Amino acid sequence: MRTTEPATPALAEADRLMTVCNSCRYCEGLCAVFPAMEMRRSFTDGDLRYFANLCHGCGACYDDCQFAPPHEFDVNVPKVLAQLRAESYAHYAWPRATSRLFERNGLTVALAASLSVAVFVAGFAAWTDPSVLFGVHTGPGAFYRLMPHNTMVAIFGGVFLYAILALAMGLRAFWREGKGADVAAHAVAAHDAARLRYLDGGGAGCSDSDGPAPDRRRPFHHLTFYGFLLCLAATSVATLYHYLLGREAPYPWYDLPVLLGTAGGIGLLVGPIGLLREKAKRAAATRVPQLRGMEAAFIAMLFLTSLTGLALLALRETAAMGLLLAAHLGVVFGLFLTLPYGKFVHGLYRYAALARYAQERKAGRSADG
Amino acid sequence: MTESDEEEERLYDVLVVGGGNAALCAAIAACRGGASVLVLEAAPKFYRGGNTRHTRNMRCAHDTATDTLTGPYTEDEFWTDLHQVTGGQTDEDLARHMIAESKEMLGWIAEQGVRFQPSLGGTLSLGRTNSFFLGGGRAMLNALYRTGEKLGVEVRYESELVGIDIRDGMFLAARVKRGDRTTKIRAKTFVAAAGGFEANIEWLKQYWGDTADNFLIRGTPYNRGTVLKMLLDAGAHPVGDPTQCHAVAIDARAPKFDGGIITRLDCVVFGIVVNKHAQRFYDEGEDFWPKRYAVWGRLVAAQPDQIAYILFDKNASTLFMPSLFPAIEAPTIGELAAKLGLDAAALEKTVRDFNASVRPGTFDPTMLDDCRTHALEPPKSHWARALETPPYFAYPVRPGITFTYLGTKVDRNARILMQDGKPSSNMFAAGEIMAGNVLGKGYAAGIGMTIGSVFGRIAGREAAKRANN
């Protein structure tokens, strides 16, 4: 039995809904949320946040529910879990004071990004001679004529390490509410996360304005996610080139960092546009309007990262390179800075929730005999 | 017929009245048979589908295991089960025909876009015999509606039948009320798939008197028996005991209508049940719960004020499926009585007497164990354990009505039989409105959906044939 009252209205409503759902269980074949719920008779706040992060918001359980509004039981699991999911990001945020950054997240991220770009442009203008800023630079080390390599490493290494630390602390807080997971559970979770296994309500398609239809979020999410990974890979390879092989950027178009970055960049252009479009089509009943800012902000940051990166690639041998480099670095800095305080964290908590679920399933099976 | 009603120009091949599984199977089958089809659903769109909304599986015969069924369920075994639950109150010819046709239904239903899943969690005991809809009955309905509309079935919601023009057993036209407007709709054939009358308290009172005021209706508030009554008044041959309904004991705090599955309570076998005078009145451990749950609705209906209380202690508190409302809890039996508004001394005595009569045994909920009472009236034959570990819990229960048995008699082609024994030339029935033909008494999980799908499909197919002639 629950020993304390739910801490927020969203938790209280999620607690009420899970009590309804646990008495019904008709949706147990749709996704991981309901089987996870069935392993309990009452729910702690941590359990509810775990369910919220297992939910992919497909909406199938809303369409299938005999107790959805206008029924007096008023069951809307995807909407309430979306609310709770956003609340959980703030709850786990590190340091504690940064929780408030999730309150008006769209605005926060937009401000951070704009400010970051502005500082980079202003910094380039202040520290670089106009003839250098608007000059044409080619060949290895071209970028570093505008900003010394060590300065770049210090700035980006710093913000990157901070982001990693903050993300890790949030993840740790989430993880401590569960009972851990072994390697096999992590393998299952990695597989489920990589394929977005639970995105489509057990195969019936997610809910959109015209009822269940083929889930078109999946290909665009794949483009976005794998595009992001390719871009990370491009940066990693370039770092190895720099330190191990002593080869300085920019690299020719056929070289690995450029190929990886271009492929990833295209994914990060097409994926975000598609995701925004598909999200707009989804049934209003299951969505939380206040969260659109957070979703759009992260998607826009990925899109801008790619857009400025590809523009820099296309125009790097022209006089526009200096300003484009400033813009790209500004966007990337803003992206890193806001990673722990925006929609990016959904991936970490979702993965952790899937790992916890895989572990619980195994424990449940062995307990059943 | 009122002459002033506006008459719609279109003559439909098939008019289906109702919006549940049977109605949609009929509409889809008729449409696939080349007929133009209009479906009239009295409920608004969200509540469409009658009690199909509250179902989650169907029982079909099959010769081998499948992706979602753990083993074969032969026609003979199905027949044996049906014969047993109905105590023989079934039309064997019709029932065997339905069972034979049920074999094709799994494939046919899946072709209409309905998805199945293996039985999980608390329903494993049905994993071999029953096919579970992924997402439950409303998911099934959504798929059927989508398919029907894609095929060209016209569906009108909030459209209630207020009159039928029937001459010599032949359907001519229907009067349909939608909002303030009543129109006359003509069709070559008519399929009645509008459910029973369990939500019509006034009708229930004819047989149950004022006790029916204390009944809760588990499903749709729209099954008021309007169409059934019109057909019977027009000379359709009745079938099934009009006084009988399927009733279980559900949480007394449930809403009057449409509380559905989540108000059921599975804990009777693990405790004792008392009435408002704090007296026990039936053997709580007579048999496994799935075999006995349906007797408790009637038992509670026979108690004063149609209320009873299931009592158990901490030891039993996690042995059954959770349900919507929390159990009422108290540290002593006396305090629990106060919370329930029962006489504390009487309840303490009932529990004391029960506890004193419990014989030692080995408690095992998975079998008919040897934990029983001795020299107690009524006895508790199995799973009897003293209520002695606080806290103590109680659920108040009332009769929850699932469905009624009265219907119209049909033949193998789902054609309505008239009182002279002859089949109507163009009227068909499917689903709960004719379930009494094969299910005269009792119930087996998923069988209502089988009746609906099988006879719905037959009715649609035959109606289309008739209309095309």
JSON list of N, CA, C and O in Angstrom, two decimals, chain B residues 41-58:
[
{"chain": "B", "resi": 41, "resn": "GLU", "atom": "N", "xyz": [-27.31, 3.28, -34.98]},
{"chain": "B", "resi": 41, "resn": "GLU", "atom": "CA", "xyz": [-26.82, 3.08, -33.61]},
{"chain": "B", "resi": 41, "resn": "GLU", "atom": "C", "xyz": [-27.48, 4.13, -32.73]},
{"chain": "B", "resi": 41, "resn": "GLU", "atom": "O", "xyz": [-27.39, 5.33, -33.02]},
{"chain": "B", "resi": 42, "resn": "ALA", "atom": "N", "xyz": [-28.17, 3.69, -31.69]},
{"chain": "B", "resi": 42, "resn": "ALA", "atom": "CA", "xyz": [-28.89, 4.63, -30.83]},
{"chain": "B", "resi": 42, "resn": "ALA", "atom": "C", "xyz": [-27.94, 5.48, -29.99]},
{"chain": "B", "resi": 42, "resn": "ALA", "atom": "O", "xyz": [-28.25, 6.62, -29.65]},
{"chain": "B", "resi": 43, "resn": "ALA", "atom": "N", "xyz": [-26.77, 4.94, -29.68]},
{"chain": "B", "resi": 43, "resn": "ALA", "atom": "CA", "xyz": [-25.84, 5.64, -28.80]},
{"chain": "B", "resi": 43, "resn": "ALA", "atom": "C", "xyz": [-25.05, 6.70, -29.57]},
{"chain": "B", "resi": 43, "resn": "ALA", "atom": "O", "xyz": [-24.90, 6.60, -30.79]},
{"chain": "B", "resi": 44, "resn": "PRO", "atom": "N", "xyz": [-24.51, 7.68, -28.85]},
{"chain": "B", "resi": 44, "resn": "PRO", "atom": "CA", "xyz": [-23.56, 8.59, -29.50]},
{"chain": "B", "resi": 44, "resn": "PRO", "atom": "C", "xyz": [-22.28, 7.84, -29.87]},
{"chain": "B", "resi": 44, "resn": "PRO", "atom": "O", "xyz": [-22.05, 6.73, -29.37]},
{"chain": "B", "resi": 45, "resn": "LYS", "atom": "N", "xyz": [-21.45, 8.46, -30.69]},
{"chain": "B", "resi": 45, "resn": "LYS", "atom": "CA", "xyz": [-20.31, 7.74, -31.25]},
{"chain": "B", "resi": 45, "resn": "LYS", "atom": "C", "xyz": [-19.42, 7.10, -30.18]},
{"chain": "B", "resi": 45, "resn": "LYS", "atom": "O", "xyz": [-19.01, 5.95, -30.32]},
{"chain": "B", "resi": 46, "resn": "PHE", "atom": "N", "xyz": [-19.12, 7.82, -29.11]},
{"chain": "B", "resi": 46, "resn": "PHE", "atom": "CA", "xyz": [-18.21, 7.23, -28.12]},
{"chain": "B", "resi": 46, "resn": "PHE", "atom": "C", "xyz": [-18.79, 5.95, -27.52]},
{"chain": "B", "resi": 46, "resn": "PHE", "atom": "O", "xyz": [-18.08, 4.97, -27.29]},
{"chain": "B", "resi": 47, "resn": "TYR", "atom": "N", "xyz": [-20.09, 5.96, -27.27]},
{"chain": "B", "resi": 47, "resn": "TYR", "atom": "CA", "xyz": [-20.72, 4.80, -26.62]},
{"chain": "B", "resi": 47, "resn": "TYR", "atom": "C", "xyz": [-21.18, 3.74, -27.61]},
{"chain": "B", "resi": 47, "resn": "TYR", "atom": "O", "xyz": [-21.90, 2.81, -27.24]},
{"chain": "B", "resi": 48, "resn": "ARG", "atom": "N", "xyz": [-20.79, 3.90, -28.87]},
{"chain": "B", "resi": 48, "resn": "ARG", "atom": "CA", "xyz": [-21.24, 2.93, -29.88]},
{"chain": "B", "resi": 48, "resn": "ARG", "atom": "C", "xyz": [-20.80, 1.53, -29.49]},
{"chain": "B", "resi": 48, "resn": "ARG", "atom": "O", "xyz": [-19.77, 1.34, -28.85]},
{"chain": "B", "resi": 49, "resn": "GLY", "atom": "N", "xyz": [-21.61, 0.55, -29.94]},
{"chain": "B", "resi": 49, "resn": "GLY", "atom": "CA", "xyz": [-21.16, -0.83, -29.78]},
{"chain": "B", "resi": 49, "resn": "GLY", "atom": "C", "xyz": [-21.73, -1.59, -28.61]},
{"chain": "B", "resi": 49, "resn": "GLY", "atom": "O", "xyz": [-21.32, -2.71, -28.34]},
{"chain": "B", "resi": 50, "resn": "GLY", "atom": "N", "xyz": [-22.69, -0.99, -27.91]},
{"chain": "B", "resi": 50, "resn": "GLY", "atom": "CA", "xyz": [-23.36, -1.74, -26.85]},
{"chain": "B", "resi": 50, "resn": "GLY", "atom": "C", "xyz": [-22.37, -2.36, -25.88]},
{"chain": "B", "resi": 50, "resn": "GLY", "atom": "O", "xyz": [-21.39, -1.74, -25.48]},
{"chain": "B", "resi": 51, "resn": "ASN", "atom": "N", "xyz": [-22.63, -3.60, -25.52]},
{"chain": "B", "resi": 51, "resn": "ASN", "atom": "CA", "xyz": [-21.76, -4.24, -24.54]},
{"chain": "B", "resi": 51, "resn": "ASN", "atom": "C", "xyz": [-20.49, -4.80, -25.14]},
{"chain": "B", "resi": 51, "resn": "ASN", "atom": "O", "xyz": [-19.61, -5.26, -24.41]},
{"chain": "B", "resi": 52, "resn": "THR", "atom": "N", "xyz": [-20.35, -4.76, -26.47]},
{"chain": "B", "resi": 52, "resn": "THR", "atom": "CA", "xyz": [-19.09, -5.17, -27.07]},
{"chain": "B", "resi": 52, "resn": "THR", "atom": "C", "xyz": [-17.94, -4.32, -26.52]},
{"chain": "B", "resi": 52, "resn": "THR", "atom": "O", "xyz": [-16.83, -4.81, -26.36]},
{"chain": "B", "resi": 53, "resn": "ARG", "atom": "N", "xyz": [-18.24, -3.06, -26.20]},
{"chain": "B", "resi": 53, "resn": "ARG", "atom": "CA", "xyz": [-17.23, -2.19, -25.60]},
{"chain": "B", "resi": 53, "resn": "ARG", "atom": "C", "xyz": [-16.58, -2.81, -24.37]},
{"chain": "B", "resi": 53, "resn": "ARG", "atom": "O", "xyz": [-15.44, -2.53, -24.04]},
{"chain": "B", "resi": 54, "resn": "HIS", "atom": "N", "xyz": [-17.35, -3.61, -23.65]},
{"chain": "B", "resi": 54, "resn": "HIS", "atom": "CA", "xyz": [-16.85, -4.13, -22.37]},
{"chain": "B", "resi": 54, "resn": "HIS", "atom": "C", "xyz": [-16.30, -5.55, -22.48]},
{"chain": "B", "resi": 54, "resn": "HIS", "atom": "O", "xyz": [-15.91, -6.13, -21.48]},
{"chain": "B", "resi": 55, "resn": "THR", "atom": "N", "xyz": [-16.30, -6.11, -23.67]},
{"chain": "B", "resi": 55, "resn": "THR", "atom": "CA", "xyz": [-15.80, -7.48, -23.82]},
{"chain": "B", "resi": 55, "resn": "THR", "atom": "C", "xyz": [-14.31, -7.46, -24.08]},
{"chain": "B", "resi": 55, "resn": "THR", "atom": "O", "xyz": [-13.72, -6.39, -24.28]},
{"chain": "B", "resi": 56, "resn": "ARG", "atom": "N", "xyz": [-13.72, -8.64, -24.11]},
{"chain": "B", "resi": 56, "resn": "ARG", "atom": "CA", "xyz": [-12.33, -8.67, -24.54]},
{"chain": "B", "resi": 56, "resn": "ARG", "atom": "C", "xyz": [-11.93, -9.95, -25.27]},
{"chain": "B", "resi": 56, "resn": "ARG", "atom": "O", "xyz": [-10.81, -10.07, -25.71]},
{"chain": "B", "resi": 57, "resn": "ASN", "atom": "N", "xyz": [-12.84, -10.89, -25.41]},
{"chain": "B", "resi": 57, "resn": "ASN", "atom": "CA", "xyz": [-12.43, -12.11, -26.10]},
{"chain": "B", "resi": 57, "resn": "ASN", "atom": "C", "xyz": [-13.64, -12.83, -26.68]},
{"chain": "B", "resi": 57, "resn": "ASN", "atom": "O", "xyz": [-14.78, -12.53, -26.34]},
{"chain": "B", "resi": 58, "resn": "MET", "atom": "N", "xyz": [-13.37, -13.78, -27.57]},
{"chain": "B", "resi": 58, "resn": "MET", "atom": "CA", "xyz": [-14.44, -14.63, -28.08]},
{"chain": "B", "resi": 58, "resn": "MET", "atom": "C", "xyz": [-14.00, -16.08, -28.08]},
{"chain": "B", "resi": 58, "resn": "MET", "atom": "O", "xyz": [-12.82, -16.39, -28.15]}
]
